[in-house]
Coordinates of C-alpha atoms in Angstrom, one line a residue:
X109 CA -3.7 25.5 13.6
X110 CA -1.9 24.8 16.5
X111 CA 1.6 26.0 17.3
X112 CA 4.3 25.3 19.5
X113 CA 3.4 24.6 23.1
X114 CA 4.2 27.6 25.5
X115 CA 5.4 24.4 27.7
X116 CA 8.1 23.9 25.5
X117 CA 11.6 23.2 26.9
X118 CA 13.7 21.5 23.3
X119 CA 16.5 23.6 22.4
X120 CA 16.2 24.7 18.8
X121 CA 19.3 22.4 17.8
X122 CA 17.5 19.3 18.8
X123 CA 14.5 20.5 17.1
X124 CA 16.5 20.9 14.1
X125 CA 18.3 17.8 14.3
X126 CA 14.2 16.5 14.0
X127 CA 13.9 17.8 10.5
X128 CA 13.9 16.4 7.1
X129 CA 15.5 17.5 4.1
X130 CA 13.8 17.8 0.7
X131 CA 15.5 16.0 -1.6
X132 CA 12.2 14.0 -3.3
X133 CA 11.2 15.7 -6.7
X134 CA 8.0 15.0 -8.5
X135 CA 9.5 11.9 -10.7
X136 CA 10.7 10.4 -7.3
X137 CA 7.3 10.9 -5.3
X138 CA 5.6 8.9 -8.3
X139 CA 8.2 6.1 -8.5
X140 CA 7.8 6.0 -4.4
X141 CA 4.1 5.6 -4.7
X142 CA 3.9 3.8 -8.2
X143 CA 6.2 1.0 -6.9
X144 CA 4.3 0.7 -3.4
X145 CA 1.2 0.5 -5.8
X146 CA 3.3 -2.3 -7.5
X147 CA 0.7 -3.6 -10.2
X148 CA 3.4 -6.1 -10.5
X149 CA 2.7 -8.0 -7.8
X150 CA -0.7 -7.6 -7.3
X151 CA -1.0 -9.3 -11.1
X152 CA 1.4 -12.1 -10.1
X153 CA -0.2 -13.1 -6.7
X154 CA -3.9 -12.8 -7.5
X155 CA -4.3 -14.0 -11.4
X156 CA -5.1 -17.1 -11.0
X157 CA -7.7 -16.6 -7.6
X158 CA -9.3 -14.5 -10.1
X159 CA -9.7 -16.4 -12.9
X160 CA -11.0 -19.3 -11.5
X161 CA -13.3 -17.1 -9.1
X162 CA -14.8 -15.0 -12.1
X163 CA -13.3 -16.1 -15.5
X164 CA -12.0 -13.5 -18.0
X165 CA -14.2 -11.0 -17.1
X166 CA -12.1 -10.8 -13.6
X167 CA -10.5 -7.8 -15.6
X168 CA -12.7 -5.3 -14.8
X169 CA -11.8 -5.2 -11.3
X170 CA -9.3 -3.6 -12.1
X171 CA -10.9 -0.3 -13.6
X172 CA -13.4 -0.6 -11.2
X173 CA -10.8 -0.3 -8.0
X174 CA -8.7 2.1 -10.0
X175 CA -12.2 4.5 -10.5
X176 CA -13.1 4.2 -6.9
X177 CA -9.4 4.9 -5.2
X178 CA -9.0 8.0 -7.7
X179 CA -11.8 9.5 -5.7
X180 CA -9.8 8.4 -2.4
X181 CA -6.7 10.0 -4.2
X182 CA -8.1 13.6 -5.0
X183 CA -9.8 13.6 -1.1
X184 CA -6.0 13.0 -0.3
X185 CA -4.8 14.8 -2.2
X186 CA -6.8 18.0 -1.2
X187 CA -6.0 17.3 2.4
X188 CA -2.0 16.8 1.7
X189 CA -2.1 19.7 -0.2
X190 CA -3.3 21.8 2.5
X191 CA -1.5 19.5 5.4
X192 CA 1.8 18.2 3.7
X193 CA 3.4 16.5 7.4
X194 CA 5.4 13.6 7.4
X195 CA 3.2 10.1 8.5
X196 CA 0.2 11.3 5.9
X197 CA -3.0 9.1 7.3
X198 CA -2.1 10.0 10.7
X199 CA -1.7 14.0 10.7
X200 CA -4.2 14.0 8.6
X201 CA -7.0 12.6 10.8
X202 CA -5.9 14.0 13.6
X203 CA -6.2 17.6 12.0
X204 CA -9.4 16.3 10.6
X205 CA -11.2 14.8 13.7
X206 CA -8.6 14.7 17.0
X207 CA -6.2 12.3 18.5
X208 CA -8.3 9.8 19.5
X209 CA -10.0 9.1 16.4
X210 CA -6.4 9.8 14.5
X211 CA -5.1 6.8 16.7
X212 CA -7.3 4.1 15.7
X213 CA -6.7 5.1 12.2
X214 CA -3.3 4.8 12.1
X215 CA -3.3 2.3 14.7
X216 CA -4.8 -0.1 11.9
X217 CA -3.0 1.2 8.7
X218 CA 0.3 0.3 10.9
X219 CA -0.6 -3.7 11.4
X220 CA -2.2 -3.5 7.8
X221 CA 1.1 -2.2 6.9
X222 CA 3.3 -4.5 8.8
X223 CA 1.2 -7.4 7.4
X224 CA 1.6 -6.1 3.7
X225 CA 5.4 -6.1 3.9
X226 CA 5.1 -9.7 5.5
X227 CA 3.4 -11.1 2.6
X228 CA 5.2 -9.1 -0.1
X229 CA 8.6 -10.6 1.1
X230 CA 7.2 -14.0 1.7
X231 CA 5.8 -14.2 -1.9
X232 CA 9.1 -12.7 -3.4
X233 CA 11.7 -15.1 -1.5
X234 CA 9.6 -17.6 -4.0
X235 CA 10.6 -15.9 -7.3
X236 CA 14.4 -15.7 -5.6
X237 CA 14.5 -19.9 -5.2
X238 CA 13.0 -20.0 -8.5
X239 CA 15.7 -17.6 -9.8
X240 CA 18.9 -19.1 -7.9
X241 CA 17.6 -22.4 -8.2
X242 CA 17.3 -23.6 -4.7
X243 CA 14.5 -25.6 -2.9
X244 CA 11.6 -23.9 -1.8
X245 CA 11.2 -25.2 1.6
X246 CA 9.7 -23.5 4.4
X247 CA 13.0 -22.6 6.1
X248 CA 14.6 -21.2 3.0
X249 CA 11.9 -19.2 2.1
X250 CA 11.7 -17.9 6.0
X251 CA 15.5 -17.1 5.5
X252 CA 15.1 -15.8 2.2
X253 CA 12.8 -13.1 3.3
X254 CA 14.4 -12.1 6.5
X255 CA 17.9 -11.5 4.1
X256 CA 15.1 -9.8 1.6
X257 CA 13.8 -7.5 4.3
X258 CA 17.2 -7.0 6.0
X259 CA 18.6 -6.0 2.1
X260 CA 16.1 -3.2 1.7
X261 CA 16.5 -1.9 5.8
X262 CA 20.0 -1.4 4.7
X263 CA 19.1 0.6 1.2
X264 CA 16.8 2.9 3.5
X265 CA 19.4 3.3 6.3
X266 CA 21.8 4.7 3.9
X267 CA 19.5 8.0 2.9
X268 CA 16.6 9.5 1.3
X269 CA 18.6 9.7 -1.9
X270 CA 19.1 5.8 -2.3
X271 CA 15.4 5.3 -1.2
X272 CA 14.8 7.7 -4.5
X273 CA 17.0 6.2 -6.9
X274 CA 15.8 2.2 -6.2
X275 CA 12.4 3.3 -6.3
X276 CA 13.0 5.1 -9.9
X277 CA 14.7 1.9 -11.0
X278 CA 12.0 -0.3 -9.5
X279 CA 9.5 2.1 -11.3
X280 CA 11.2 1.4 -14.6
X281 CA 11.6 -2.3 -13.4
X282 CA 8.1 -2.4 -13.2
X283 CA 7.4 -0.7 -16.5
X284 CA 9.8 -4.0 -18.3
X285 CA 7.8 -6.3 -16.4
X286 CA 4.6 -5.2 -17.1
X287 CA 3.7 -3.0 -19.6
X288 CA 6.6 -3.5 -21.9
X289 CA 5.5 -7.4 -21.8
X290 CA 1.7 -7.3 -22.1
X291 CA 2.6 -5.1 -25.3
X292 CA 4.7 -7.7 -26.5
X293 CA 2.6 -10.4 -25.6
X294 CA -0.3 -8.9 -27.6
X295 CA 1.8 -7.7 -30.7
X296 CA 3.5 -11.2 -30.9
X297 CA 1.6 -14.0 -29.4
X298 CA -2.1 -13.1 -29.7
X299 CA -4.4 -16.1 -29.6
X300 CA -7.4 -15.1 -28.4
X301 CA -10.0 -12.6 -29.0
X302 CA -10.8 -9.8 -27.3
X303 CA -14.0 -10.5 -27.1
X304 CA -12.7 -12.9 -24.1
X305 CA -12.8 -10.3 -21.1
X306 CA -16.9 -10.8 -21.8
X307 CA -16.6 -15.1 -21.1
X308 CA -17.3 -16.3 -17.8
X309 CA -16.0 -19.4 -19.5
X310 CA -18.6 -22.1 -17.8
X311 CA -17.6 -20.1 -14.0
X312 CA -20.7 -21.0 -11.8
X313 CA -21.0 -20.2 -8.3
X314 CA -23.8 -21.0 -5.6
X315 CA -24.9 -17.1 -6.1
X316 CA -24.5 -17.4 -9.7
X317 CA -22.4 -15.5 -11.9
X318 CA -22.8 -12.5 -9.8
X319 CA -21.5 -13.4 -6.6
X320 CA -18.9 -15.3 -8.7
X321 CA -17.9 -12.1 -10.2
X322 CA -17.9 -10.2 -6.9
X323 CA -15.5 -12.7 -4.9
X324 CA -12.9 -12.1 -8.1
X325 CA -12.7 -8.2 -6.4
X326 CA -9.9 -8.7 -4.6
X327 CA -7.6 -8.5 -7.3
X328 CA -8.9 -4.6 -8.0
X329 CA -9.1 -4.0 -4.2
X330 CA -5.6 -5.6 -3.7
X331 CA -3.7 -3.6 -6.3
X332 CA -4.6 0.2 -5.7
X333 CA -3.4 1.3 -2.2
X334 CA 0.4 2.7 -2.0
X335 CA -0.3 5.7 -3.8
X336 CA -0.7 7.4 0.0
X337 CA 3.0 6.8 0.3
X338 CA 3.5 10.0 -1.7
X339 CA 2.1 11.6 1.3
X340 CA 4.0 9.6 3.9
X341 CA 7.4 11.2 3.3
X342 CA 5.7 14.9 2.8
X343 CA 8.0 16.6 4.5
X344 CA 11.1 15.2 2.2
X345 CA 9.4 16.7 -0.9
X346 CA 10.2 19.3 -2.7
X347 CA 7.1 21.9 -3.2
X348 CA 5.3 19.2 -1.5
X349 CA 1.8 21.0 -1.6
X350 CA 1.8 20.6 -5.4
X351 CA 3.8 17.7 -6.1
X352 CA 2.2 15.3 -3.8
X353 CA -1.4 14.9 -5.1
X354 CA -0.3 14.7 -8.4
X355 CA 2.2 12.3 -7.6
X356 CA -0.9 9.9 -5.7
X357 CA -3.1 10.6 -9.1
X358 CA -0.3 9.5 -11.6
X359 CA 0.2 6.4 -9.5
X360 CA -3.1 5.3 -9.6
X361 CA -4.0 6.3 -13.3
X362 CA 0.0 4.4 -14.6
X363 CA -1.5 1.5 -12.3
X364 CA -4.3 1.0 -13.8
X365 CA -3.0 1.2 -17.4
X366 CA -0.1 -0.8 -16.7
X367 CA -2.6 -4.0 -14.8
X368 CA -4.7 -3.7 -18.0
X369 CA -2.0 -4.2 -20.3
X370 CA -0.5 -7.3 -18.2
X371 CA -3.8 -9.2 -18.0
X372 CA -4.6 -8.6 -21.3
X373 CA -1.5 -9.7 -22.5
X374 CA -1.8 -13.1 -20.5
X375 CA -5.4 -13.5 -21.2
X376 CA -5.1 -12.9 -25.0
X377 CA -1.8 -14.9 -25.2
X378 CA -2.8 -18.1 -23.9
X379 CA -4.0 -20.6 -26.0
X380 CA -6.1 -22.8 -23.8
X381 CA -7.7 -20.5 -20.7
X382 CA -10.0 -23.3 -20.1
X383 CA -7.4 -24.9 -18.2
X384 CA -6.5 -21.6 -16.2
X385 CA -10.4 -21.1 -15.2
X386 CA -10.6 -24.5 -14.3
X387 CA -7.9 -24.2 -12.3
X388 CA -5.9 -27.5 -14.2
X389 CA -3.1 -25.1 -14.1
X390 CA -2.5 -23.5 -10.5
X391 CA 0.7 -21.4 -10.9
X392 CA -0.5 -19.9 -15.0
X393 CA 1.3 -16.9 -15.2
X394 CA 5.5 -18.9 -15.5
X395 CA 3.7 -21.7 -18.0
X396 CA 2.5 -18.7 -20.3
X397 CA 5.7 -16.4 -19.9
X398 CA 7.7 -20.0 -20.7
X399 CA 5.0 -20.8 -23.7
X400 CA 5.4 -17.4 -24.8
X401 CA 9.2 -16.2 -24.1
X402 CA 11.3 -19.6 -23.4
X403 CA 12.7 -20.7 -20.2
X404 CA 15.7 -17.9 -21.0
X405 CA 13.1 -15.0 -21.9
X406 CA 11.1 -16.8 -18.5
X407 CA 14.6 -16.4 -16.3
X408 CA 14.9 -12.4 -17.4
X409 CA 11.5 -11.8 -16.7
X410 CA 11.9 -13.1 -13.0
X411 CA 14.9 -11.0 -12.8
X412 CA 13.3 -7.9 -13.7
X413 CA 10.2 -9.2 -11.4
X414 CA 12.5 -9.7 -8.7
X415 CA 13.9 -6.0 -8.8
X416 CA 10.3 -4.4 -8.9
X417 CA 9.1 -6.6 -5.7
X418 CA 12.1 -5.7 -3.7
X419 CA 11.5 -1.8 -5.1
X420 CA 8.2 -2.4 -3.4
X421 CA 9.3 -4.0 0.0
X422 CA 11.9 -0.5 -0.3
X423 CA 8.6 1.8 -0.7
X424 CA 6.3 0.0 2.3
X425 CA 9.3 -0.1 4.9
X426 CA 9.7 4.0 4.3
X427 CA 6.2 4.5 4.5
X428 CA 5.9 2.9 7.7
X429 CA 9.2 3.8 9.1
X430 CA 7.6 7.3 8.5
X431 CA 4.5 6.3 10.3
X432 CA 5.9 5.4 13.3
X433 CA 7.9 8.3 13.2
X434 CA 5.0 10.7 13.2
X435 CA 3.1 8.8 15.5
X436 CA 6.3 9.1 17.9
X437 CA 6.9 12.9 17.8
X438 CA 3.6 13.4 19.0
X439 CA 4.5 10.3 22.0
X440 CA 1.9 8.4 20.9
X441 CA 3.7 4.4 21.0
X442 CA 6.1 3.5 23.6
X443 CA 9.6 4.1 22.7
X444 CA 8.8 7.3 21.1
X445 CA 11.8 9.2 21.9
X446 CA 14.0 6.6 20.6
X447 CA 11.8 6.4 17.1
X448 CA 11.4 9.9 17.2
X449 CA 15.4 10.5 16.0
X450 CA 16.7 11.5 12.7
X451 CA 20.0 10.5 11.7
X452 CA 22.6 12.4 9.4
X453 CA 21.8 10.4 6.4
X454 CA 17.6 12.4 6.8
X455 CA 16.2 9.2 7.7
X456 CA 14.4 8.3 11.0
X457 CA 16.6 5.0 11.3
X458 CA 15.3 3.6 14.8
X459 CA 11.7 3.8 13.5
X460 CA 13.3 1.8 10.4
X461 CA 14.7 -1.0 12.4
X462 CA 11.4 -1.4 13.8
X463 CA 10.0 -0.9 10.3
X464 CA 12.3 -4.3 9.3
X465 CA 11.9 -6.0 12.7
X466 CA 8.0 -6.6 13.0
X467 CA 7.6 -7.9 9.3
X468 CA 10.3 -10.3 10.7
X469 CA 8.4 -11.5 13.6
X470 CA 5.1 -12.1 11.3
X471 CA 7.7 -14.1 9.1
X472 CA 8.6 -16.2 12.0
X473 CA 5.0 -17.1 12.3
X474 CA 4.1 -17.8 9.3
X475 CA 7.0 -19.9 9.2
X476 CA 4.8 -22.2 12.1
X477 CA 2.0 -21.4 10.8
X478 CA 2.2 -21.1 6.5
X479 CA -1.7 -21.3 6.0
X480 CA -1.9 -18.0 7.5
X481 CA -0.1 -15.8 5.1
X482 CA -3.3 -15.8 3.0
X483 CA -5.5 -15.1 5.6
X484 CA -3.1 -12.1 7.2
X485 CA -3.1 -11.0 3.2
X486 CA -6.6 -10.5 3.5
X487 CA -6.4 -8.7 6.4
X488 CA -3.9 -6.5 5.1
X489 CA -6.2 -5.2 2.5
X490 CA -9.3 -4.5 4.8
X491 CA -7.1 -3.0 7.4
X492 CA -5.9 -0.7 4.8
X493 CA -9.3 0.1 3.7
X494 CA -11.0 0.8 6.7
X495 CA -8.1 3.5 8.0
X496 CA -8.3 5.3 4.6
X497 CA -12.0 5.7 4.7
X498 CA -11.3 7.0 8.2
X499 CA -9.1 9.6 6.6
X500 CA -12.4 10.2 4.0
X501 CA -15.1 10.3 6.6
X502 CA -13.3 12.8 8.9
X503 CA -12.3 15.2 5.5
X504 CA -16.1 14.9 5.1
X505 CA -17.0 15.5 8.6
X506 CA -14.7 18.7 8.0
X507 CA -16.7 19.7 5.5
X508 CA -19.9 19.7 6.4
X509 CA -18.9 21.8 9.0
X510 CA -17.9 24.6 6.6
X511 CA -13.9 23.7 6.0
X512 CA -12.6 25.0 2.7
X513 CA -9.3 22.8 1.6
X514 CA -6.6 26.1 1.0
X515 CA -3.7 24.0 -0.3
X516 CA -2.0 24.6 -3.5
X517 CA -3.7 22.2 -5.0
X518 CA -7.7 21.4 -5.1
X519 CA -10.8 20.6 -7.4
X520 CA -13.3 23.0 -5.9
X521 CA -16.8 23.0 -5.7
X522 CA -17.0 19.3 -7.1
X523 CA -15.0 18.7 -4.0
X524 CA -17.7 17.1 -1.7
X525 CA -19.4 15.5 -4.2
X526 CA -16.0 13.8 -4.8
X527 CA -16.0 13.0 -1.5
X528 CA -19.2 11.3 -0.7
X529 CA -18.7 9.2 -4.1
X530 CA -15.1 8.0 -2.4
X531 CA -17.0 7.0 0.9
X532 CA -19.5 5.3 -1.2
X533 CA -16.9 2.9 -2.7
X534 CA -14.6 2.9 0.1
X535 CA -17.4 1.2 2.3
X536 CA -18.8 -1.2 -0.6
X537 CA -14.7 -2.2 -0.7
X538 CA -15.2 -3.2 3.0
X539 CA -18.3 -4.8 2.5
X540 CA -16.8 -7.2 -0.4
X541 CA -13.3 -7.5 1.6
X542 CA -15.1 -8.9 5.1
X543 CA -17.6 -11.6 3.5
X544 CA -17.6 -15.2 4.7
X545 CA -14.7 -17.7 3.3
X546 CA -15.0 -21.2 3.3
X547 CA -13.8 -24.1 6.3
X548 CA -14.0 -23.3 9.9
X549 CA -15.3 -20.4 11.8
X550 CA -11.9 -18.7 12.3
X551 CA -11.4 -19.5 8.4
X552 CA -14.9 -17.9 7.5
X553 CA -14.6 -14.7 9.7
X554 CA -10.5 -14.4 9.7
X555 CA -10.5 -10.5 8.4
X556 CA -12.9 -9.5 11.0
X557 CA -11.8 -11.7 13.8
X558 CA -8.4 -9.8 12.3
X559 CA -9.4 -6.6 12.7
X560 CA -11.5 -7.2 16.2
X561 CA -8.0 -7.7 17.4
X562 CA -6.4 -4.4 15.9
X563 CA -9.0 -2.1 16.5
X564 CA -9.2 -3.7 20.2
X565 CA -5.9 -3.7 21.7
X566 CA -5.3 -0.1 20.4
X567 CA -8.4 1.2 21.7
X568 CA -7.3 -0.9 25.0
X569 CA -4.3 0.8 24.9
X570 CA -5.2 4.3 24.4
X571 CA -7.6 4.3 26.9
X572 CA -4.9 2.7 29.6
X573 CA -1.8 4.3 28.6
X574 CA -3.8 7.8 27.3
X575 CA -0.9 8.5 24.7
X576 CA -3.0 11.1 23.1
X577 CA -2.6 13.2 26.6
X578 CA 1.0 13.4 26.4
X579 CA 2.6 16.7 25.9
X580 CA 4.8 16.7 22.6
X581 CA 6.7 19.7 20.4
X582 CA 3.8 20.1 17.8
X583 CA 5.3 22.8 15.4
X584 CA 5.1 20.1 12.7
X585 CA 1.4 20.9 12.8
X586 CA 2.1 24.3 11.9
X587 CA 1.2 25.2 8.3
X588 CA 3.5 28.0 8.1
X589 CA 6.3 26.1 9.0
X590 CA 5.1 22.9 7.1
X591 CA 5.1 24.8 3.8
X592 CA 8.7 26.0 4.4

């Protein structure tokens, strides 16, 4: 491990002015990660793509994702364990492999990040005109989501503590909206058979039902990353070694059970799905909440929605205010001192503005340039991907060359086996995320043409600027200080 340089000059006031306090329990590590996770809104925005993609059976995506990412959870999880620092993708490569490789990693879980909160906020300013009642036009949904984003930069400004609480009240928020529901909807308005899940309902496809049933993964795929965000803010939680993988397993395994519940409950609920799988009805999920609840049980249900997507807006802007902040103590992004600072309130508030202040720009453009926002969601999701397989190639790199994860928390000698299985499905994620859309070129190959342009113009910059060269105070990398 490496300690502090003997090159160092700080004074030991500034480098304690650079340090968090732990003030994140257990319960506050899940709701950070559960509500980044957000099965919410991964329900909302992909059930109808999915269902007239692949039908009913669509459902099992979601088991499917939630197997494979609890295999990229306990690789986390062994590596936080053992390496609980602040910024969790990028210190974790970097101790894995080196800086180079740790900059492209992180380098592309930042845009995927950026791009995530984009789309989150664009998608909820359309349940806020829906709630207040106001027209849905493009420059009132741009304005929406810029006071959206702007909202939740305050909330995080303000402290670690408030950060906490909304994310345990989006957690429960999130428990209303979607578990609490899909219970009611089966106990109470039941009209199908269960049977269902098994009915491609008529769903043909040039591949046949196979490749019909493949391009219906995204709504898996898209639903169970956020549970790293446990590890993001390491160095804010309490006996962080312990807590944190068991915070990104809980996320994942509530996730999973809470999706389940919700698609069932709309699936089972409906009386007509033909029209859903046809795609006669386009938005399904407000006409079977209003056929089901009533336009008042429709209006609380929003309101409760609402909450959880803003819970989950909170949860991405700390995780990659946290980022940024990592990837500046070690003057790796221009700016760095100035994102490098902690205020009084424990938060690192200039990588926060930033945080808030890109998300706006992508806003801006999709403003111009609305068919994107699908196409940047895609990307989003294979950015995402691609950095955390990084992460699992480099802990498996690590082992094969005889490392032995000495955190508090591990699963032993299954641990390699665990790991190859997570590349495995990591890597068939990517292959399903990248395929060939529909329309023009740029339309067909957008994700990769995407992530060309990521991976490019950081590897173009780290070779230029050669950030990872720069001399930084790296006692964060310390793992008897880290554990204190």
């Amino acid at each position: 491990m490496s300690t502090i340089p003997s090159g160092n000059t700080r004074s030991t006031t500034e480098q304690e002015e650079r340090k968090f306090k732990r003030s994140i329990g257990l319960m506050s590590n899940f709701s950070l990660g559960f509500t980044y996770l957000s099965p919410l809104t991964a329900v909302y925005s992909l059930f109808a793509l999915a269902m007239t993609l692949a039908g009913p059976p669509s459902i099992w995506w979601i088991l499917i994702a939630a197997g494979g990412q609890l295999l990229v959870a306990m690789v986390f999880g062994e590596v936080a364990s053992q390496y609980p620092i602040t910024g969790g993708l990028y210190p974790w490569s970097r101790i894995l492999w080196g800086k180079k490789y740790a900059w492209i990693a992180a380098w592309v879980y930042l845009w995927a990040l950026v791009v995530t909160i984009t789309s989150i906020a664009e998608y909820s300013s359309t349940f806020v005109a829906s709630l207040l009642g106001y027209e849905q036009t493009a420059i009132n949904l741009l304005m929406t989501s810029v006071v959206l984003l702007l909202m939740m930069m305050a909330i995080n400004l303000s402290g670690t503590k408030n950060l906490a609480r909304v994310a345990r009240i989006g957690f429960w928020c999130e428990i209303v909206s979607v578990i609490a529901l899909g219970i009611y909807l089966l106990l109470f308005h039941r009209m199908q058979p269960i049977s269902v899940i098994f009915d491609s309902m008529g769903v043909n496809a040039s591949g046949g039902y196979m490749g019909a049933f493949m391009s219906a993964s995204l709504l898996g795929l898209f639903m169970f990353f956020g549970f790293e965000a446990c590890g993001n803010v390491a160095e804010e939680v309490q006996n962080a070694s312990r807590k944190i993988p068991v915070a990104m397993i809980l996320s994942i395994v509530f996730g999973a059970i809470s999706a389940v519940i919700s698609v069932l409950g709309y699936l089972l609920s409906y009386p007509n799905l033909h029209d859903i799988v046809s795609g006669k009805i386009q938005n399904p999920i407000p006409e079977i909440l209003n056929n089901a609840l009533g336009p008042m049980g429709e209006k609380i249900f929003i309101v409760v929605a609402v909450i959880a997507m803003l819970s989950c807006i909170l949860s991405l802007q700390a995780a990659l205010s946290r980022l940024l902040f990592s990837f500046s103590r070690d003057k790796m992004l221009p700016g760095s001192n100035w994102m490098a600072k902690i205020s009084k309130h424990d938060v690192p508030d200039n990588a926060m503005i930033v945080s808030c202040a890109l998300p706006l720009l992508i806003c801006i453009w999709v403003y111009y340039q609305p068919d994107n926002l699908a196409r940047i969601t895609a990307f989003a999701v294979a950015g995402i991907y691609i950095s955390f397989q990084m992460v699992v190639l480099a802990a498996l790199r690590k082992r094969l060359q005889g490392w032995k994860p000495q955190g508090e928390w591990s699963i032993g000698r299954w641990g390699i086996w665990v790991n190859i299985l997570a590349l495995m499905y990591g890597l068939s994620g990517i292959y399903l995320l990248v395929q060939p859309g529909e329309g023009s070129f740029v339309d067909k190959w957008i994700v990769l043409i995407g992530l060309f342009i990521v991976v490019g113009s950081g590897a173009l910059y780290m070779f230029i600027a050669k950030p990872y060269s720069q001399k930084s105070n790296e006692q964060h990398y310390n793992l008897s200080a880290i554990k204190e």
